[in-house]
Coordinates of C-alpha atoms in Angstrom, one line a residue:
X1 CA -60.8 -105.0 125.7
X2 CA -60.2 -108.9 126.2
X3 CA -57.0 -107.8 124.1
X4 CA -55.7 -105.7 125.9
X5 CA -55.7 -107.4 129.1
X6 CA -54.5 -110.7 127.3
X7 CA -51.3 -108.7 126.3
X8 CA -51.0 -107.3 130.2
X9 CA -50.8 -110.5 130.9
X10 CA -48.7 -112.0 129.0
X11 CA -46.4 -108.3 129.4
X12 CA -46.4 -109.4 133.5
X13 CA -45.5 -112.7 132.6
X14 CA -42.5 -111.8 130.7
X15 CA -41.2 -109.6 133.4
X16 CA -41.8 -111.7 136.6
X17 CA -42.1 -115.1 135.6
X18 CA -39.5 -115.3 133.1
X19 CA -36.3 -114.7 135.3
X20 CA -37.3 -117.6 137.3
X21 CA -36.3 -120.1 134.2
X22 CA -33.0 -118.3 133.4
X23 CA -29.9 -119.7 135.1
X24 CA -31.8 -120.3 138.1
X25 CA -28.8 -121.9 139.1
X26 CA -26.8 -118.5 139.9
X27 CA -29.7 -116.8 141.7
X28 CA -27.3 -118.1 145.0
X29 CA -23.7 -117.4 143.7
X30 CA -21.9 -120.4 145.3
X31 CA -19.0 -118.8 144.7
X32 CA -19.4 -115.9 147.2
X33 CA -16.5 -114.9 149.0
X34 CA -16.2 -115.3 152.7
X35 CA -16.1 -111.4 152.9
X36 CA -19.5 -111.4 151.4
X37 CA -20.8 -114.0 153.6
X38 CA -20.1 -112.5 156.6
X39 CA -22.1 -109.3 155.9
X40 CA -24.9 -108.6 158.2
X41 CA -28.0 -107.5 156.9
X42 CA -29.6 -105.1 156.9
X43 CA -26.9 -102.6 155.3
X44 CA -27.5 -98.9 155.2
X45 CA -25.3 -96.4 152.4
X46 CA -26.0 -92.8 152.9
X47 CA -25.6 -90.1 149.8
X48 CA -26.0 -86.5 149.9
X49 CA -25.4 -84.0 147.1
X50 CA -25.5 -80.1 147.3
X51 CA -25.4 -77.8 144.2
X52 CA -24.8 -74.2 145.7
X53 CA -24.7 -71.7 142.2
X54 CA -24.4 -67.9 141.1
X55 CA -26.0 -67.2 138.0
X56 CA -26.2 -64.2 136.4
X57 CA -27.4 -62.9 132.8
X58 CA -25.9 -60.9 130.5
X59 CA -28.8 -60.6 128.0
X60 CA -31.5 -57.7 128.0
X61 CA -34.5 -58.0 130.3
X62 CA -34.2 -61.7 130.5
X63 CA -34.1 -63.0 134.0
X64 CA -31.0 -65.6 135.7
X65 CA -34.3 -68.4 134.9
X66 CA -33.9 -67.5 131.2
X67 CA -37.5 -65.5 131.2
X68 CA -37.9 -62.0 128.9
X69 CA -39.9 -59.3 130.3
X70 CA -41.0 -56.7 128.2
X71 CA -41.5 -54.4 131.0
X72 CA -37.7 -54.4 131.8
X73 CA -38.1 -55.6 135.9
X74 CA -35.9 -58.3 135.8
X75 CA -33.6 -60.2 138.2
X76 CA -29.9 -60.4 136.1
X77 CA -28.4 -61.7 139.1
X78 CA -29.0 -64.1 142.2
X79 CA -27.7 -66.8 144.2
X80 CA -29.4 -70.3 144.5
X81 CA -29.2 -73.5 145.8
X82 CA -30.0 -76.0 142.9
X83 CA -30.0 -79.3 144.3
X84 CA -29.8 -80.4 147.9
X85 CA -30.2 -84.1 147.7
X86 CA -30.6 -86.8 150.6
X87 CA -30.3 -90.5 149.7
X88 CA -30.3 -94.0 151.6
X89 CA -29.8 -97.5 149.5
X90 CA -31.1 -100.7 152.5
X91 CA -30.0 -103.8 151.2
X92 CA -32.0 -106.3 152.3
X93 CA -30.0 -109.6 151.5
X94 CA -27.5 -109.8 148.8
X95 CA -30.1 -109.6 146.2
X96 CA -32.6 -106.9 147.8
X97 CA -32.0 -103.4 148.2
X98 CA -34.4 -100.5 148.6
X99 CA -33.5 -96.9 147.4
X100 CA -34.5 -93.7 148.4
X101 CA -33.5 -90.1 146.8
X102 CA -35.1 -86.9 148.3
X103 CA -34.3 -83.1 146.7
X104 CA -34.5 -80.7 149.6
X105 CA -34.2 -77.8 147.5
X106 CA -37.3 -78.2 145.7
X107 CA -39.4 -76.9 149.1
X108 CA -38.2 -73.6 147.9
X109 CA -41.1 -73.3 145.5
X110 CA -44.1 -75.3 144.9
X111 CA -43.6 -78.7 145.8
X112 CA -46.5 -80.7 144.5
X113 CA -44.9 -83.1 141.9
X114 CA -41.3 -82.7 143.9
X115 CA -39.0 -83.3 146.1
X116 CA -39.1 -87.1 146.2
X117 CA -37.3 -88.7 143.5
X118 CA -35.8 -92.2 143.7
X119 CA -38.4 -94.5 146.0
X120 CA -37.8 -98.2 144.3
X121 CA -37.0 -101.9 145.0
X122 CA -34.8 -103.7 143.2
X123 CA -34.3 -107.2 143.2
X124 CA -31.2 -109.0 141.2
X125 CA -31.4 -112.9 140.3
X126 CA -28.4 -113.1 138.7
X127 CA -26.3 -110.9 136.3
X128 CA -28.8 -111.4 133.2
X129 CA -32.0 -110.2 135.0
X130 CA -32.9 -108.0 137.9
X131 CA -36.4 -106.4 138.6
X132 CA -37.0 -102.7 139.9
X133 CA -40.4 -101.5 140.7
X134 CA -41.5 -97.9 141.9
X135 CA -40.3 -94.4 141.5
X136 CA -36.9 -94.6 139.3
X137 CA -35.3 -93.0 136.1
X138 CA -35.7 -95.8 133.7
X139 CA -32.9 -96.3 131.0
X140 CA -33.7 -94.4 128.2
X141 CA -30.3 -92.8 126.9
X142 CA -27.1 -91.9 128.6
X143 CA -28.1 -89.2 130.6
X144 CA -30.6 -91.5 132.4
X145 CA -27.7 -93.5 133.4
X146 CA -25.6 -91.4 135.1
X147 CA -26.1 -89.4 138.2
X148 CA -26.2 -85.4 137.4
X149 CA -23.5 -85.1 140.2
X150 CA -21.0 -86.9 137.7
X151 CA -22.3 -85.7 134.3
X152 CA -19.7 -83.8 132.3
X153 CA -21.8 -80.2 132.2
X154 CA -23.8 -78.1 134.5
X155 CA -27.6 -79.9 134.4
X156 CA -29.3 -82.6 131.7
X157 CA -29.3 -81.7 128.1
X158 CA -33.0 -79.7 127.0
X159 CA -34.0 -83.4 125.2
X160 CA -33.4 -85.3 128.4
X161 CA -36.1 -82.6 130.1
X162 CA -38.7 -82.6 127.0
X163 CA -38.8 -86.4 127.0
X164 CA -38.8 -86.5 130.5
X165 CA -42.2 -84.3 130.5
X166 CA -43.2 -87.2 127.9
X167 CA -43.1 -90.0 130.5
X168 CA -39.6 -91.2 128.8
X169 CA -37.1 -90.3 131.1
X170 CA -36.6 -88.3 134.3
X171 CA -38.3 -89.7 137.6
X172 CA -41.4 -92.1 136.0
X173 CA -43.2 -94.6 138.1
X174 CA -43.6 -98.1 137.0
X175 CA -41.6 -101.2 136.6
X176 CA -38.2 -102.4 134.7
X177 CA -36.6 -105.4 134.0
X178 CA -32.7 -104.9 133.9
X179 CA -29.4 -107.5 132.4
X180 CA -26.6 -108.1 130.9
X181 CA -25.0 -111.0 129.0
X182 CA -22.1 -111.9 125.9
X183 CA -23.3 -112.2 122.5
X184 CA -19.9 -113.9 121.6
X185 CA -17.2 -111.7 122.6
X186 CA -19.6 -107.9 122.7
X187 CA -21.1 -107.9 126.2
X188 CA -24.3 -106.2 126.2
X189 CA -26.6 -104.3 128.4
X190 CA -30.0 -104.1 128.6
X191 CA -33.7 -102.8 129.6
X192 CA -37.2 -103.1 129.6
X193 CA -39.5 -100.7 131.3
X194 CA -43.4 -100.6 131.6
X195 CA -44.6 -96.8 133.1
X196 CA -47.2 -94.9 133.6
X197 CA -45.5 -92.1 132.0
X198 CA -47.1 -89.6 134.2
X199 CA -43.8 -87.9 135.9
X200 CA -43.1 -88.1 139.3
X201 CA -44.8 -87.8 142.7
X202 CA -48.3 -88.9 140.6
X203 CA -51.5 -90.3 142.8
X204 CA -52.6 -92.4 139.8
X205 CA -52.1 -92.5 136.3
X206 CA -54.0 -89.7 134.1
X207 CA -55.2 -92.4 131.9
X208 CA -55.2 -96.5 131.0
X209 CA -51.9 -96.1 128.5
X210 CA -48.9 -97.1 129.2
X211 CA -45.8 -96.2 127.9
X212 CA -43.1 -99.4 127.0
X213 CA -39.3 -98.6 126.6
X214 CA -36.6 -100.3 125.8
X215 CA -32.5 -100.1 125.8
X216 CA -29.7 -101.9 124.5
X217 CA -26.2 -101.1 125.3
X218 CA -23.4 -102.9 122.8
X219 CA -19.7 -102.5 123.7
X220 CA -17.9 -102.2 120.5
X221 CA -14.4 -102.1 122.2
X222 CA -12.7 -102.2 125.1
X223 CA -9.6 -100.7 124.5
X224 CA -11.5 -96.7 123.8
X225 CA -14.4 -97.8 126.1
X226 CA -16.8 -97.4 122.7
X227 CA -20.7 -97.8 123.9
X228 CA -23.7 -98.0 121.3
X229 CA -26.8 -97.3 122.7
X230 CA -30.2 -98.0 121.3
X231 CA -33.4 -97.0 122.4
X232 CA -37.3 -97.1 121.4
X233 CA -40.5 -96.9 123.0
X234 CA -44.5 -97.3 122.0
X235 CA -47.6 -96.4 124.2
X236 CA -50.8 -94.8 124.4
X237 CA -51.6 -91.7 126.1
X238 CA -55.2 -90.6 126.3
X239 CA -56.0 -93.6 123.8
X240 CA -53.0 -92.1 121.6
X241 CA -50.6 -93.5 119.7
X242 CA -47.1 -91.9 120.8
X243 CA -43.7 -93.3 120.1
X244 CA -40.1 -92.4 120.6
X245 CA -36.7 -93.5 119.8
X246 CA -33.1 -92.8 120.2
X247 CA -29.3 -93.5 120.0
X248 CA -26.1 -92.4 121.1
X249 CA -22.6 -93.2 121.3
X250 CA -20.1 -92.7 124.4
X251 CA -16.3 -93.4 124.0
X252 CA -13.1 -92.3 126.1
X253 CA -9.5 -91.6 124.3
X254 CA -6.7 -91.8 126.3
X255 CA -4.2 -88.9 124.8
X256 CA -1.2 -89.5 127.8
X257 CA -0.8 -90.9 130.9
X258 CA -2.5 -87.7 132.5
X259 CA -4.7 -86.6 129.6
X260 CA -7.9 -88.2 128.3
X261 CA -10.8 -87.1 126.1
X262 CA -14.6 -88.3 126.7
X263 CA -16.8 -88.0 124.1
X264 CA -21.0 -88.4 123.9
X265 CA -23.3 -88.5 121.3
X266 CA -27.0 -88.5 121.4
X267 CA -30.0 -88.1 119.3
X268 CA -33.4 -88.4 120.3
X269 CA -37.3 -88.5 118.2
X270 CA -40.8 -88.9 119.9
X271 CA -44.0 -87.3 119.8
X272 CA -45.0 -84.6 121.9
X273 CA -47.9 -85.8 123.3
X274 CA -47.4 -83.1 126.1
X275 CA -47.3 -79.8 123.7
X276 CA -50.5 -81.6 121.9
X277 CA -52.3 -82.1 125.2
X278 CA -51.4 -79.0 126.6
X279 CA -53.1 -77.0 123.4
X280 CA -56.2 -75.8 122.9
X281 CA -58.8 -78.2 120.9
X282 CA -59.4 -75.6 118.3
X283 CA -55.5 -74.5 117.8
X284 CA -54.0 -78.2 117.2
X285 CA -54.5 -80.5 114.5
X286 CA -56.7 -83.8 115.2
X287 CA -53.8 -86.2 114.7
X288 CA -51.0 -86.0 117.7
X289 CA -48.4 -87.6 115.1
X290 CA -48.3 -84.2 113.7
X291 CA -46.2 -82.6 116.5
X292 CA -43.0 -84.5 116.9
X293 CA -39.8 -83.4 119.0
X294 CA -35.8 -83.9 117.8
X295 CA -32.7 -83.7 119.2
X296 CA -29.2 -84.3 119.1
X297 CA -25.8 -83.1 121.1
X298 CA -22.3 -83.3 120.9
X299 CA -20.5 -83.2 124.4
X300 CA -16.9 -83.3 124.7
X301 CA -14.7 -83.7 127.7
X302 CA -11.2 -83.3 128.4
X303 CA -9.8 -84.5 132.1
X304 CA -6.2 -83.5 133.0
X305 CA -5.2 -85.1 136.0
X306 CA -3.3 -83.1 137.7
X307 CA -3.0 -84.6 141.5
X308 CA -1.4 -80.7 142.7
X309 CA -1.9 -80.5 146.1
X310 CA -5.7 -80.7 147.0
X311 CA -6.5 -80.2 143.1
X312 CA -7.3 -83.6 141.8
X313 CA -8.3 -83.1 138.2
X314 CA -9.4 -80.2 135.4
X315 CA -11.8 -80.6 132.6
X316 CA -12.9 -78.9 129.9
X317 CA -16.3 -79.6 128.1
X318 CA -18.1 -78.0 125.3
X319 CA -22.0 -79.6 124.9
X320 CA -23.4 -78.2 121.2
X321 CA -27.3 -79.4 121.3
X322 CA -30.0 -78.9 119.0
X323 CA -33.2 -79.1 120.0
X324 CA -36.9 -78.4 118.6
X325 CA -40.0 -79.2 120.6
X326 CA -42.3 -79.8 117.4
X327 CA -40.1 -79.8 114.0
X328 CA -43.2 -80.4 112.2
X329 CA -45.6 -77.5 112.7
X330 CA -44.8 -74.6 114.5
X331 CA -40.9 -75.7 114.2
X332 CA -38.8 -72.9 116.5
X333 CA -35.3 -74.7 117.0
X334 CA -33.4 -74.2 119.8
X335 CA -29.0 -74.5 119.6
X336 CA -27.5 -74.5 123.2
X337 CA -23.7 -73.9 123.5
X338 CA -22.3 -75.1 127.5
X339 CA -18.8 -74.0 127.8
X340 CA -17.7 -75.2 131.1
X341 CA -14.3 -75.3 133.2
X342 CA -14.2 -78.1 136.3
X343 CA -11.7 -78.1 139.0
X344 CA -12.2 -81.6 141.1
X345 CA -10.9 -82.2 144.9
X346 CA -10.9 -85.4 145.8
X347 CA -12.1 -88.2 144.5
X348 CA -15.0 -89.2 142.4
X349 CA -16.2 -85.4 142.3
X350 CA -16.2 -85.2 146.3
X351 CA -15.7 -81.5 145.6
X352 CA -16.1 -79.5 142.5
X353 CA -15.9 -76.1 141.2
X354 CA -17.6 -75.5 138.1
X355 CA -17.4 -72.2 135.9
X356 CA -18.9 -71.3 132.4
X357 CA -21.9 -70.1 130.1
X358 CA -25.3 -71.5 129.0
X359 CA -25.8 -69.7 125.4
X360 CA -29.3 -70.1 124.2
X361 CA -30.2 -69.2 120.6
X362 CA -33.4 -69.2 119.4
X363 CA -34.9 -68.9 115.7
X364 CA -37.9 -67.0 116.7
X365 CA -37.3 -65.5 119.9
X366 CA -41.2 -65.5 122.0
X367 CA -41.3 -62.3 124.0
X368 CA -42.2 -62.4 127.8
X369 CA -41.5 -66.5 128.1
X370 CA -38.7 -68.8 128.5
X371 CA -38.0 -69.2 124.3
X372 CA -35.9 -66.5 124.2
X373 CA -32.4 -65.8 123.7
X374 CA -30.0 -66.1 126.8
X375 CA -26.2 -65.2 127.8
X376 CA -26.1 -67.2 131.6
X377 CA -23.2 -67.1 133.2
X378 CA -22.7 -69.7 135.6
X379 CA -20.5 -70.6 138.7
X380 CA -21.5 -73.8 140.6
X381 CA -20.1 -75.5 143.8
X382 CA -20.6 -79.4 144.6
X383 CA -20.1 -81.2 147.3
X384 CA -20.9 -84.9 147.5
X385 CA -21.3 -87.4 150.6

């Protein structure tokens, strides 16, 4: 016990202390510009997103949420509003900034565990360190970085929402120290995060464990925008060694003037702590190491600019993923295929039209649940604010 507490210590000391001996010198940029000076603070920056879809599926008695019934009542067909998000960033001072995300659409079902997702502080000494504490996504892979109203498919990949039920990424609540700096001429980027791992929305943490993550981001060139990411993370979960790790690859290849190709990479390992926990006693194994979830997928993007009219850009993606939930015992992979067409008005995804299929293929299809084969057909409209 003394242990333990010696090494919280010396973990709070790291991430709040440390920042106050590096560069202290920027943590006032003298060099401001006058445009920045004159800002009066407080500053408010609204955000809003809304996700308005048509889904309908073309496979036998399984239902637009991708769940068989055996009795054959099924729902092939439905409208639905996916995501109806409200945000506001404060910033306090040049350095301070509050954030707050809220998904409106989750009040059309249960919302115990929903609805409020962002709810942080952040505050930045200098470009090699800034501190967030609260509700956040911490950095734990690409799709963690970037919003889901910019991602190159319809919704996350199936690994970003398994690890994400792990307490590695999706909406956690804890604490992250953020930077980036030049090792020679590669600039790098990176992360440290300390959660509770518990998901979002949580009163308390279900145990004394924490979970600690980590992410390293190397440019290898400029020129193709060619990113290396690196991830790992160690904690204990109901005095349970768990782990996971990661890495992935993003680049973008500029064909012509108007086409381009994006290209991600990512594959991800951990232990499912939440599949062993969720078993019963007498079904599992005694060791947790024993059920272990892997992942990888390939997603590539082609952006035509096209700047007809009100049509700003088209894109065509493809995301291949593989995913199993416990390789080890019990493996039952899953292969997604996400064929997806994108027309863009305006600029940054102000408005988008998307159009395409979510193809799910499992080995061992499990009647009467959600691992079962799919055909989805999907039309989604976004707006952003």
């Amino acid at each position: 016990m003394p242990m333990k507490k010696t090494l919280l210590l010396q973990i709070i000391l790291i991430l709040f202390l440390t920042p106050l001996f590096l560069n202290a010198q920027t943590a006032q940029n003298s060099s401001a510009t006058d445009s920045e000076s004159d800002i009066k603070y407080p500053t408010f920056q609204f955000k809003g997103l809304l996700q308005a879809r048509y889904l309908e599926s073309f496979e036998d008695n399984v239902d637009v949420l991708g769940a068989h019934h055996s009795t054959g009542n099924v729902t092939q067909s439905s409208f639905d509003i996916k995501r109806m998000r409200v945000g506001l960033t404060t910033k306090l001072s040049e350095t301070t900034e509050v954030v707050i995300l809220v998904n409106l659409a989750d009040f059309k079902s249960d919302t115990k565990g929903k609805v409020l997702e962002n709810a942080y502080g952040k505050y930045t000494f200098n470009k090699y360190i800034a501190l967030i504490g609260g509700q956040f996504r911490p950095a734990f892979g690409i799709e963690e970085l970037v919003p889901v109203d910019i991602i190159k498919s319809f919704d996350f990949s199936n690994q970003y929402y398994e690890f994400g039920k792990n307490g590695w990424t999706s909406f956690q609540i804890g604490a992250s120290a953020t930077g980036a700096f030049d090792v020679g001429k590669i600039p790098v980027n990176y992360s440290f995060s300390v959660l509770n791992g518990t998901g979002k929305n949580q009163e308390m943490d279900k145990d004394n464990g924490k979970q600690f993550s980590t992410r390293w981001v190397l440019q290898l060139s400029k020129k193709y925008d060619i990113n290396l990411g690196l991830n790992g993370g160690y904690g204990k979960v109901f005095k349970e060694d768990v782990f996971a790790l990661g890495a992935d690859i993003t680049s973008e290849f500029k064909i012509s003037d108007k086409l381009s190709l994006d290209l991600q990479v990512e594959y991800k390992q951990g232990t499912n702590h939440n599949l062993y926990f969720s078993l019963p006693v007498a079904s599992r194994t005694p060791n947790v190491a024993d059920y272990q979830m892997r992942g990888i997928y390939f997603l590539p993007n082609f952006r035509y600019v096209a700047n007809y009219n009100k049509l700003t850009a088209l894109e065509f993606s493809c995301r291949y993923e593989r995913f199993d939930p416990s390789y080890k015992i019990d493996s039952n992979l899953r292969q997604t295929y996400t064929p997806m067409v994108s027309l863009e008005f305006g600029k940054a995804y102000l408005g988008r039209i998307e159009a395409g299929f979510q193809i799910d293929r499992f080995d061992k299809n499990v009647p009467d649940t959600t691992t079962y084969n799919n055909n989805l057909f999907l039309i989604q409209l976004q707006l952003r604010i």
